[in-house]
Tab-separated table of C-alpha atoms in Angstrom:
chain	number	residue	atom	x	y	z
J	1	MET	CA	191.731	152.645	-175.180
J	2	ASN	CA	193.827	155.201	-177.113
J	3	SER	CA	197.290	154.773	-178.581
J	4	GLY	CA	198.290	158.319	-177.721
J	5	GLU	CA	199.096	159.173	-181.352
J	6	ASN	CA	196.576	161.118	-183.478
J	7	ILE	CA	196.425	159.195	-186.757
J	8	THR	CA	193.542	159.434	-189.220
J	9	ALA	CA	192.827	156.174	-191.047
J	10	GLU	CA	190.160	155.514	-193.662
J	11	GLY	CA	190.815	151.874	-194.589
J	12	PRO	CA	188.920	148.707	-193.584
J	13	GLU	CA	187.959	148.445	-189.920
J	14	ILE	CA	189.680	145.760	-187.823
J	15	LEU	CA	188.399	144.660	-184.410
J	16	ILE	CA	191.208	144.110	-181.846
J	17	VAL	CA	190.339	141.729	-178.948
J	18	GLU	CA	193.120	141.978	-176.335
J	19	ASP	CA	193.024	142.067	-172.510
J	20	SER	CA	196.458	143.724	-172.294
J	21	PRO	CA	196.063	147.518	-172.802
J	22	THR	CA	199.739	147.875	-173.748
J	23	GLN	CA	199.632	145.199	-176.429
J	24	ALA	CA	196.265	146.433	-177.715
J	25	MET	CA	197.615	149.975	-178.174
J	26	GLU	CA	200.786	148.671	-179.826
J	27	LEU	CA	198.724	146.681	-182.359
J	28	GLU	CA	196.347	149.614	-182.901
J	29	LEU	CA	199.292	151.904	-183.702
J	30	ILE	CA	200.717	149.449	-186.264
J	31	LEU	CA	197.350	149.118	-188.014
J	32	LYS	CA	196.508	152.826	-188.032
J	33	ARG	CA	199.914	153.732	-189.447
J	34	ASN	CA	199.107	151.440	-192.347
J	35	GLY	CA	195.704	152.942	-193.070
J	36	TYR	CA	193.376	150.612	-191.140
J	37	ARG	CA	190.599	151.781	-188.845
J	38	THR	CA	190.496	149.986	-185.479
J	39	SER	CA	188.230	149.263	-182.538
J	40	ILE	CA	189.437	147.666	-179.283
J	41	VAL	CA	187.633	145.451	-176.751
J	42	GLY	CA	189.084	143.742	-173.674
J	43	ASN	CA	187.807	140.149	-174.009
J	44	GLY	CA	185.747	137.727	-176.077
J	45	ARG	CA	182.464	138.560	-174.324
J	46	GLU	CA	182.828	142.267	-175.135
J	47	ALA	CA	183.771	141.344	-178.698
J	48	LEU	CA	180.473	139.465	-179.229
J	49	THR	CA	178.558	142.502	-177.920
J	50	TRP	CA	180.459	144.742	-180.377
J	51	LEU	CA	179.859	142.301	-183.263
J	52	SER	CA	176.127	142.288	-182.595
J	53	ARG	CA	176.124	145.912	-183.795
J	54	LYS	CA	178.763	146.033	-186.538
J	55	ARG	CA	180.648	143.885	-189.049
J	56	PRO	CA	184.443	144.385	-189.248
J	57	ALA	CA	186.693	143.490	-192.166
J	58	MET	CA	188.763	141.297	-189.818
J	59	VAL	CA	189.108	140.230	-186.168
J	60	ILE	CA	192.549	139.982	-184.491
J	61	SER	CA	192.251	138.285	-181.102
J	62	ASP	CA	194.468	137.153	-178.235
J	63	ILE	CA	193.825	133.539	-177.093
J	64	VAL	CA	194.251	133.578	-173.297
J	65	MET	CA	191.617	136.055	-171.995
J	66	PRO	CA	189.064	136.218	-169.174
J	67	GLU	CA	185.341	135.717	-169.791
J	68	LEU	CA	185.718	134.103	-173.240
J	69	ASP	CA	189.044	132.994	-174.770
J	70	GLY	CA	190.121	133.316	-178.395
J	71	PHE	CA	189.155	129.753	-179.370
J	72	GLU	CA	185.609	130.184	-178.019
J	73	LEU	CA	185.263	133.594	-179.664
J	74	CYS	CA	186.351	132.133	-183.000
J	75	ARG	CA	183.766	129.338	-182.748
J	76	ALA	CA	181.025	131.872	-181.943
J	77	ILE	CA	181.959	134.006	-184.980
J	78	ARG	CA	181.842	130.968	-187.293
J	79	LYS	CA	178.331	130.109	-186.048
J	80	ASP	CA	177.032	133.653	-186.670
J	81	GLU	CA	175.501	133.984	-190.153
J	82	MET	CA	176.439	137.683	-190.248
J	83	HIS	CA	180.121	137.130	-189.442
J	84	LYS	CA	180.973	133.514	-190.329
J	85	ASP	CA	183.109	134.593	-193.339
J	86	VAL	CA	185.041	137.316	-191.440
J	87	PRO	CA	188.783	136.379	-191.261
J	88	VAL	CA	190.042	135.765	-187.717
J	89	ILE	CA	193.753	135.920	-186.776
J	90	LEU	CA	194.717	134.465	-183.367
J	91	LEU	CA	197.730	135.886	-181.454
J	92	SER	CA	199.390	134.005	-178.618
J	93	TYR	CA	202.609	133.314	-176.749
J	94	LEU	CA	201.715	129.596	-177.082
J	95	SER	CA	203.803	127.788	-179.728
J	96	ASP	CA	202.618	124.197	-179.369
J	97	ALA	CA	201.386	122.654	-182.647
J	98	GLY	CA	198.389	121.295	-180.707
J	99	ASP	CA	197.267	124.881	-180.018
J	100	VAL	CA	197.627	125.677	-183.711
J	101	LEU	CA	195.402	122.720	-184.625
J	102	LYS	CA	192.896	123.770	-181.949
J	103	GLY	CA	192.831	127.223	-183.506
J	104	LEU	CA	192.178	125.705	-186.937
J	105	GLU	CA	189.327	123.576	-185.568
J	106	SER	CA	187.856	126.718	-184.007
J	107	GLY	CA	187.769	128.331	-187.454
J	108	ALA	CA	190.835	130.632	-187.285
J	109	SER	CA	192.317	131.920	-190.544
J	110	ASN	CA	195.861	132.242	-189.193
J	111	PHE	CA	197.824	131.689	-185.958
J	112	ILE	CA	200.673	134.127	-185.210
J	113	ILE	CA	203.138	133.825	-182.316
J	114	LYS	CA	203.919	136.861	-180.142
J	115	HIS	CA	206.161	138.825	-180.374
J	116	TYR	CA	205.502	139.091	-184.068
J	117	ASN	CA	207.209	141.134	-186.758
J	118	PRO	CA	204.821	143.970	-187.800
J	119	GLY	CA	205.657	143.442	-191.467
J	120	HIS	CA	204.813	139.754	-191.226
J	121	LEU	CA	201.509	140.511	-189.487
J	122	LEU	CA	200.576	143.120	-192.095
J	123	SER	CA	201.345	140.691	-194.933
J	124	PHE	CA	198.884	138.195	-193.355
J	125	ILE	CA	196.237	140.928	-193.078
J	126	GLN	CA	196.733	142.177	-196.640
J	127	GLU	CA	196.619	138.641	-198.027
J	128	LYS	CA	193.349	137.800	-196.233
J	129	LEU	CA	191.606	141.089	-197.036
J	130	SER	CA	192.662	140.970	-200.707
J	131	LYS	CA	190.878	137.611	-201.107
J	132	GLY	CA	187.546	138.931	-199.820
J	133	PRO	CA	185.230	136.944	-197.505
J	134	GLU	CA	186.422	133.478	-196.591
J	135	GLU	CA	184.723	130.483	-198.125
J	136	GLU	CA	182.610	128.324	-195.840
J	137	ARG	CA	184.889	125.759	-194.216
J	138	PRO	CA	184.515	122.032	-194.945
J	139	PRO	CA	183.483	119.913	-191.930
J	140	ARG	CA	186.640	117.937	-191.073
J	141	GLN	CA	189.922	117.565	-192.917
J	142	SER	CA	193.403	116.285	-192.280
J	143	VAL	CA	195.880	119.177	-192.178
J	144	THR	CA	199.565	120.031	-192.292
J	145	VAL	CA	201.104	122.808	-190.167
J	146	GLU	CA	203.997	124.878	-191.590
J	147	TYR	CA	206.021	127.303	-189.435
J	148	SER	CA	207.379	130.372	-191.264
J	149	GLY	CA	209.422	131.935	-188.440
J	150	GLU	CA	206.684	134.320	-187.248
J	151	GLY	CA	203.551	132.202	-187.393
J	152	TYR	CA	201.897	128.978	-188.538
J	153	THR	CA	200.166	128.506	-191.887
J	154	ILE	CA	197.531	125.767	-192.108
J	155	SER	CA	197.024	123.896	-195.403
J	156	SER	CA	194.793	120.992	-196.381
J	157	GLY	CA	196.341	117.526	-196.694
J	158	VAL	CA	193.226	115.498	-197.481
J	159	ARG	CA	194.484	114.124	-200.801
J	160	GLN	CA	197.729	112.824	-199.300
J	161	VAL	CA	196.003	111.101	-196.383
J	162	LEU	CA	193.383	109.532	-198.661
J	163	ASP	CA	196.124	108.191	-200.953
J	164	VAL	CA	197.834	106.579	-197.953
J	165	LEU	CA	194.608	105.040	-196.676
J	166	VAL	CA	193.594	103.731	-200.115
J	167	SER	CA	197.046	102.228	-200.659
J	168	THR	CA	196.999	100.545	-197.253
J	169	TYR	CA	193.479	99.261	-197.772
J	170	GLY	CA	194.502	97.750	-201.112
J	171	THR	CA	197.427	95.988	-199.465
J	172	ALA	CA	195.220	94.611	-196.702
J	173	VAL	CA	192.637	93.339	-199.208
J	174	HIS	CA	195.343	91.632	-201.236
J	175	LYS	CA	196.706	89.884	-198.111
J	176	ASN	CA	193.221	88.748	-197.140
J	177	GLU	CA	192.338	87.166	-200.489
J	178	GLU	CA	193.595	83.724	-199.447
J	179	LEU	CA	191.762	83.926	-196.144
J	180	ILE	CA	188.552	84.910	-197.915
J	181	ARG	CA	188.873	81.943	-200.289
J	182	ALA	CA	189.539	79.610	-197.356
J	183	GLU	CA	186.493	80.947	-195.532
J	184	THR	CA	184.335	80.329	-198.604
J	185	GLU	CA	185.655	76.789	-199.019
J	186	LEU	CA	185.056	76.009	-195.356
J	187	ARG	CA	181.517	77.348	-195.549
J	188	VAL	CA	180.760	75.226	-198.622
J	189	LEU	CA	182.284	72.151	-196.962
J	190	ASN	CA	180.233	72.749	-193.823
J	191	GLU	CA	177.028	73.012	-195.823
J	192	HIS	CA	177.852	69.831	-197.719
J	193	LEU	CA	178.594	67.876	-194.547
J	194	GLU	CA	175.438	69.110	-192.844
J	195	GLU	CA	173.394	67.948	-195.811
J	196	LYS	CA	175.026	64.494	-195.712
J	197	VAL	CA	174.420	64.179	-191.994
J	198	ARG	CA	170.749	65.116	-192.383
J	199	GLU	CA	170.331	62.423	-195.058
J	200	ARG	CA	172.055	59.645	-193.122
J	201	THR	CA	171.390	60.485	-189.443
J	202	ALA	CA	168.890	57.684	-189.126
J	203	GLU	CA	171.215	55.217	-190.832
J	204	LEU	CA	174.703	55.577	-189.455
J	205	THR	CA	175.657	56.702	-185.954
J	206	ALA	CA	179.291	56.799	-187.057
J	207	GLU	CA	178.544	59.500	-189.575
J	208	ILE	CA	176.908	61.575	-186.836
J	209	ALA	CA	180.120	61.291	-184.836
J	210	GLU	CA	182.070	62.296	-187.958
J	211	ARG	CA	179.878	65.312	-188.355
J	212	HIS	CA	180.588	66.374	-184.783
J	213	ARG	CA	184.291	65.952	-185.353
J	214	VAL	CA	184.230	68.023	-188.517
J	215	GLU	CA	182.136	70.733	-186.873
J	216	LYS	CA	184.677	70.965	-184.093
J	217	GLU	CA	187.479	71.333	-186.633
J	218	LEU	CA	185.495	73.984	-188.449
J	219	SER	CA	185.027	75.877	-185.196
J	220	ILE	CA	188.763	75.790	-184.567
J	221	LYS	CA	189.485	76.897	-188.140
J	222	SER	CA	186.941	79.690	-187.814
J	223	GLU	CA	188.614	81.002	-184.648
J	224	GLU	CA	192.002	80.800	-186.345
J	225	LEU	CA	190.571	82.678	-189.319
J	226	LYS	CA	189.123	85.359	-187.057
J	227	THR	CA	192.452	85.739	-185.242
J	228	MET	CA	194.412	85.966	-188.502
J	229	SER	CA	191.972	88.545	-189.893
J	230	SER	CA	192.328	90.628	-186.743
J	231	GLN	CA	196.125	90.450	-186.965
J	232	LEU	CA	196.085	91.487	-190.611
J	233	TRP	CA	193.804	94.418	-189.870
J	234	GLN	CA	196.069	95.455	-187.015
J	235	SER	CA	199.050	95.289	-189.381
J	236	ALA	CA	197.162	97.403	-191.898
J	237	LYS	CA	196.453	100.058	-189.270
J	238	LEU	CA	200.100	100.080	-188.188
J	239	ALA	CA	201.188	100.440	-191.814
J	240	THR	CA	198.864	103.424	-192.196
J	241	MET	CA	200.292	104.980	-189.051
J	242	GLY	CA	203.816	104.487	-190.358
J	243	GLU	CA	203.008	106.370	-193.561
J	244	LEU	CA	201.327	109.189	-191.648
J	245	ALA	CA	204.181	109.392	-189.123
J	246	ALA	CA	206.731	109.767	-191.897
J	247	SER	CA	204.652	112.519	-193.491
J	248	ILE	CA	204.190	114.361	-190.193
J	249	ALA	CA	207.909	114.079	-189.378
J	250	HIS	CA	208.809	115.559	-192.762
J	251	GLU	CA	206.423	118.491	-192.316
J	252	LEU	CA	207.556	119.242	-188.735
J	253	ASN	CA	211.303	118.587	-188.924
J	254	ASN	CA	211.930	121.223	-191.618
J	255	PRO	CA	210.387	124.174	-189.713
J	256	LEU	CA	211.900	122.894	-186.458
J	257	ALA	CA	215.332	122.861	-188.072
J	258	THR	CA	214.782	126.417	-189.348
J	259	VAL	CA	213.811	127.634	-185.864
J	260	CYS	CA	216.775	125.834	-184.292
J	261	LEU	CA	219.282	127.375	-186.746
J	262	ARG	CA	217.806	130.847	-186.266
J	263	VAL	CA	217.981	130.568	-182.463
J	264	GLU	CA	221.568	129.305	-182.618
J	265	GLY	CA	222.461	132.251	-184.822
J	266	LEU	CA	220.911	134.750	-182.437
J	267	LEU	CA	222.700	133.180	-179.465
J	268	LEU	CA	226.041	133.451	-181.249
J	269	GLU	CA	225.404	137.140	-181.902
J	270	MET	CA	224.686	137.881	-178.213
J	271	GLU	CA	227.214	138.441	-175.483
J	272	GLU	CA	227.400	136.079	-172.524
J	273	GLY	CA	225.183	137.337	-169.711
J	274	ALA	CA	222.832	139.289	-171.998
J	275	PRO	CA	219.264	139.179	-170.566
J	276	GLU	CA	217.878	138.115	-173.979
J	277	ARG	CA	219.863	134.843	-173.924
J	278	SER	CA	217.683	133.098	-171.334
J	279	PRO	CA	214.404	133.164	-173.356
J	280	LEU	CA	216.273	132.019	-176.472
J	281	GLN	CA	217.881	129.135	-174.598
J	282	ILE	CA	214.443	128.047	-173.374
J	283	ILE	CA	213.181	128.127	-176.986
J	284	GLU	CA	216.191	126.063	-178.048
J	285	GLN	CA	215.446	123.432	-175.369
J	286	GLU	CA	211.762	123.238	-176.336
J	287	VAL	CA	212.621	122.857	-180.043
J	288	ASP	CA	214.892	119.941	-179.109
J	289	ARG	CA	212.060	118.405	-177.083
J	290	MET	CA	209.640	118.752	-180.008
J	291	SER	CA	212.167	117.068	-182.286
J	292	ASN	CA	212.433	114.181	-179.824
J	293	LEU	CA	208.649	113.832	-179.712
J	294	VAL	CA	208.523	113.614	-183.512
J	295	ALA	CA	211.164	110.891	-183.350
J	296	ASN	CA	209.144	109.037	-180.708
J	297	LEU	CA	206.079	109.091	-182.968
J	298	LEU	CA	208.101	107.264	-185.576
J	299	GLN	CA	209.081	104.627	-182.996
J	300	PHE	CA	205.550	103.242	-183.088
J	301	SER	CA	206.024	102.073	-186.677
J	302	ARG	CA	209.739	101.305	-186.662
J	303	ARG	CA	212.169	100.381	-183.951
J	304	CYS	CA	215.314	102.382	-183.279
J	305	GLU	CA	218.308	101.677	-181.078
J	306	GLN	CA	217.633	102.484	-177.427
J	307	GLU	CA	220.019	104.497	-175.257
J	308	ILE	CA	219.888	102.694	-171.916
J	309	SER	CA	221.116	104.371	-168.744
J	310	THR	CA	220.600	104.024	-164.989
J	311	LEU	CA	217.888	106.455	-163.866
J	312	ASP	CA	216.213	107.755	-160.716
J	313	LEU	CA	212.513	107.286	-161.490
J	314	CYS	CA	211.334	110.064	-159.143
J	315	LYS	CA	213.725	112.594	-160.710
J	316	GLU	CA	212.479	111.710	-164.199
J	317	ILE	CA	208.873	112.234	-163.050
J	318	THR	CA	209.770	115.617	-161.543
J	319	TYR	CA	211.566	116.701	-164.725
J	320	SER	CA	208.575	115.692	-166.866
J	321	LEU	CA	206.234	117.686	-164.612
J	322	ASP	CA	208.492	120.742	-164.998
J	323	LEU	CA	208.177	120.508	-168.785
J	324	ILE	CA	204.380	120.849	-168.652
J	325	HIS	CA	204.137	123.087	-165.577
J	326	TYR	CA	202.509	125.903	-167.567
J	327	HIS	CA	200.058	123.482	-169.205
J	328	LEU	CA	198.975	122.133	-165.800
J	329	HIS	CA	198.716	125.605	-164.287
J	330	LYS	CA	196.622	126.880	-167.206
J	331	HIS	CA	194.155	124.002	-166.766
J	332	LYS	CA	193.956	124.507	-162.970
J	333	ILE	CA	195.464	121.103	-162.168
J	334	ALA	CA	196.862	120.598	-158.653
J	335	VAL	CA	199.740	118.085	-158.515
J	336	VAL	CA	200.249	115.756	-155.525
J	337	GLU	CA	203.530	113.811	-155.364
J	338	GLU	CA	203.673	110.755	-153.093
J	339	PHE	CA	207.135	109.284	-153.689
J	340	ALA	CA	208.273	106.297	-151.654
J	341	ALA	CA	211.704	106.694	-150.089
J	342	GLY	CA	214.658	104.453	-150.883
J	343	LEU	CA	213.424	103.063	-154.201
J	344	PRO	CA	216.107	101.401	-156.342
J	345	GLN	CA	217.072	102.902	-159.676
J	346	VAL	CA	215.900	101.557	-163.041
J	347	GLN	CA	217.656	100.912	-166.345
J	348	ALA	CA	215.733	102.582	-169.145
J	349	ASP	CA	215.851	104.840	-172.180
J	350	ARG	CA	215.491	108.322	-170.657
J	351	GLN	CA	213.695	109.930	-173.625
J	352	GLN	CA	211.227	107.066	-173.976
J	353	LEU	CA	210.483	107.096	-170.246
J	354	ARG	CA	209.844	110.839	-170.295
J	355	GLN	CA	207.611	110.364	-173.314
J	356	VAL	CA	205.505	107.892	-171.310
J	357	PHE	CA	205.157	110.324	-168.399
J	358	LEU	CA	204.327	113.303	-170.643
J	359	ASN	CA	201.655	111.278	-172.480
J	360	LEU	CA	200.042	110.087	-169.248
J	361	PHE	CA	200.166	113.529	-167.575
J	362	THR	CA	198.615	115.152	-170.666
J	363	ASN	CA	195.863	112.516	-170.858
J	364	ALA	CA	195.040	113.105	-167.192
J	365	THR	CA	194.846	116.865	-167.785
J	366	ASP	CA	192.506	116.388	-170.769
J	367	ALA	CA	190.228	114.263	-168.562
J	368	MET	CA	189.819	117.204	-166.137
J	369	PRO	CA	188.522	120.070	-168.333
J	370	ARG	CA	187.332	122.042	-165.277
J	371	GLY	CA	190.474	121.417	-163.251
J	372	GLY	CA	191.211	118.788	-160.636
J	373	THR	CA	193.991	116.873	-158.903
J	374	LEU	CA	196.775	114.839	-160.516
J	375	THR	CA	198.268	112.397	-157.991
J	376	ILE	CA	201.541	110.573	-158.721
J	377	ARG	CA	202.652	107.733	-156.423
J	378	THR	CA	205.746	105.558	-156.530
J	379	SER	CA	206.166	102.342	-154.591
J	380	GLY	CA	207.696	98.896	-154.618
J	381	ALA	CA	205.292	96.650	-156.606
J	382	MET	CA	203.777	93.428	-155.275
J	383	LEU	CA	205.927	91.523	-157.735
J	384	PRO	CA	209.566	91.049	-156.676
J	385	GLU	CA	212.184	93.496	-157.964
J	386	MET	CA	209.581	95.778	-159.584
J	387	ILE	CA	208.842	99.494	-159.109
J	388	ALA	CA	205.304	100.825	-159.606
J	389	VAL	CA	204.169	104.310	-160.630
J	390	GLU	CA	200.478	105.227	-160.299
J	391	ILE	CA	199.136	108.302	-162.135
J	392	SER	CA	195.609	109.156	-160.947
J	393	ASP	CA	193.248	111.942	-161.990
J	394	THR	CA	189.872	113.149	-160.711
J	395	GLY	CA	188.418	113.454	-164.196
J	396	VAL	CA	185.475	112.149	-166.194
J	397	GLY	CA	186.658	108.524	-166.226
J	398	ILE	CA	186.336	105.872	-168.947
J	399	GLU	CA	183.287	103.735	-169.712
J	400	HIS	CA	183.793	100.077	-168.715
J	401	GLU	CA	183.263	98.831	-172.280
J	402	ASN	CA	186.027	101.173	-173.537
J	403	LEU	CA	188.716	100.141	-171.023
J	404	SER	CA	189.873	97.248	-173.191
J	405	LYS	CA	189.915	99.459	-176.299
J	406	VAL	CA	191.930	102.476	-175.156
J	407	LEU	CA	195.199	100.575	-175.634
J	408	GLU	CA	194.378	99.829	-179.283
J	409	PRO	CA	195.938	102.105	-181.933
J	410	PHE	CA	193.684	104.929	-183.190
J	411	PHE	CA	190.971	104.406	-180.540
J	412	THR	CA	190.296	107.502	-178.441
J	413	THR	CA	187.618	108.607	-175.986
J	414	LYS	CA	188.443	112.270	-176.563
J	415	ARG	CA	186.187	114.514	-178.607
J	416	GLU	CA	186.684	114.636	-182.359
J	417	GLY	CA	190.050	116.183	-183.141
J	418	GLY	CA	191.162	115.950	-179.510
J	419	GLY	CA	193.527	112.997	-179.895
J	420	THR	CA	195.078	110.535	-182.359
J	421	GLY	CA	194.563	107.372	-180.295
J	422	LEU	CA	198.311	106.619	-180.360
J	423	GLY	CA	199.508	107.885	-176.967
J	424	LEU	CA	198.532	104.915	-174.781
J	425	PRO	CA	199.527	102.228	-177.342
J	426	ILE	CA	202.966	103.867	-177.590
J	427	CYS	CA	203.263	103.948	-173.778
J	428	ARG	CA	202.325	100.272	-173.491
J	429	ARG	CA	204.842	99.247	-176.147
J	430	ILE	CA	207.628	101.203	-174.438
J	431	MET	CA	206.798	99.482	-171.140
J	432	GLN	CA	206.832	96.056	-172.798
J	433	GLU	CA	210.217	96.758	-174.405
J	434	HIS	CA	211.559	97.645	-170.938
J	435	GLY	CA	210.309	94.386	-169.433
J	436	GLY	CA	207.448	96.144	-167.645
J	437	ARG	CA	203.727	96.574	-168.158
J	438	LEU	CA	200.903	99.136	-168.140
J	439	GLU	CA	197.435	98.725	-166.565
J	440	ILE	CA	194.369	101.009	-166.458
J	441	SER	CA	191.438	101.201	-164.041
J	442	SER	CA	188.678	103.801	-164.100
J	443	ARG	CA	185.298	104.851	-162.723
J	444	VAL	CA	183.016	107.188	-164.662
J	445	ASN	CA	182.841	110.681	-163.076
J	446	GLU	CA	185.392	109.637	-160.415
J	447	GLY	CA	188.658	109.391	-162.318
J	448	THR	CA	191.229	107.124	-163.921
J	449	THR	CA	194.422	105.484	-162.626
J	450	VAL	CA	197.196	104.302	-164.917
J	451	ARG	CA	199.678	101.954	-163.242
J	452	ILE	CA	203.048	101.236	-164.847
J	453	MET	CA	205.571	98.757	-163.492
J	454	LEU	CA	209.266	98.634	-164.331
J	455	PRO	CA	211.974	96.184	-163.267
J	456	ALA	CA	214.374	97.578	-160.688
J	457	GLN	CA	218.019	97.842	-161.754
J	458	SER	CA	219.457	94.342	-162.082
J	459	GLU	CA	221.710	92.310	-164.329
J	460	VAL	CA	218.666	90.530	-165.782
J	461	ASN	CA	216.958	93.822	-166.590
J	462	GLY	CA	220.030	95.251	-168.270
J	463	LYS	CA	220.539	92.125	-170.371
J	464	LEU	CA	216.880	92.155	-171.488
J	465	LEU	CA	217.048	95.790	-172.640
J	466	LYS	CA	220.296	95.246	-174.542
J	467	GLU	CA	218.800	92.250	-176.339
């Protein structure tokens, strides 16, 4: 490829990996005008061939490409001894924080959203090249994601997370001290009674009966102790989640507010009917949705007042599918809708209901990494005055021994870094608060079905939600 402008550059060489010739030439022109030498390849596979011969000062790569995408290219560079310390900047139209975290896990140095400001991009490049080769990355760390208006900056948050975990652990230990002492006393008492029984078994049948009685009491106490310990541990995990949720909300709400104010300002400056207004309005809607998702994360650790309204369940499902249409299309997921006719409406919190659908649709997509079919059915449930929604995928399925665990907080069957283990517990709690329930069935290598049931609109349902 050639930018069409004859510019001689003698600075560090930067490899551009971009399948769009127009965007590749635009980036090449920016870099050459600022003294950098450039080479261009059309996809990740060609980039690896180029890297087998030379070592650039930096790699700037698109994410969505044929052959080998930007995430896979980044992982390959980090595994190569010759290039593992070469800075890699990922460029993409994607703006989801999950994609940013995926880029970090792949080994990216920075993540910049198209269309970027050339000055902002150059400042990233100058900063990385002035520091020299990157240090070898630690294995796994907690992170925070900060949005600066043109791109995301990733920073370590290990100390903060460790402080939260240590504090929560200390609280849990303190609460368990009495239970530990009781367990010790019961164990000593049991040993003492067993010794007495052994000494007097031949003498007194009554004492044998007493021993049996005491052993039964000890068994009951032991079960109670086990149950109380489990409840305390569950409370400790929820407390940890609450601390983390507050921290995440703080880190995300500030950049979201900045983006929202900037978009509002740009909209005010534009005339009605200007073609640029539509993309900005879409950004504004998505920022609002992200803010709502942050608020929903906080709901798991603290309750907030619900906004109950009468809803058409099928319309809410359709709206939720529209929100992730691009995500489904990108992962080659075919959607089949089998909606029963004439279903009654439900009384529910619209945002919470959409959160449930988005979580379940995303989980189904993650279970089908090579594509598949997402089937959504609505019907009247077997129980009276209930409506059922079944969300089925053709994915990898869940092991039988994990079915009872996936609804526990922080348990996930996804690969490391692929999930927090909070989505399904949040969905189940929302269903319970609406007087409904959530069930899961699955077969390995055949797929998973999540079935949720909600009360149809009725005076009883409305009263329950208000209470």
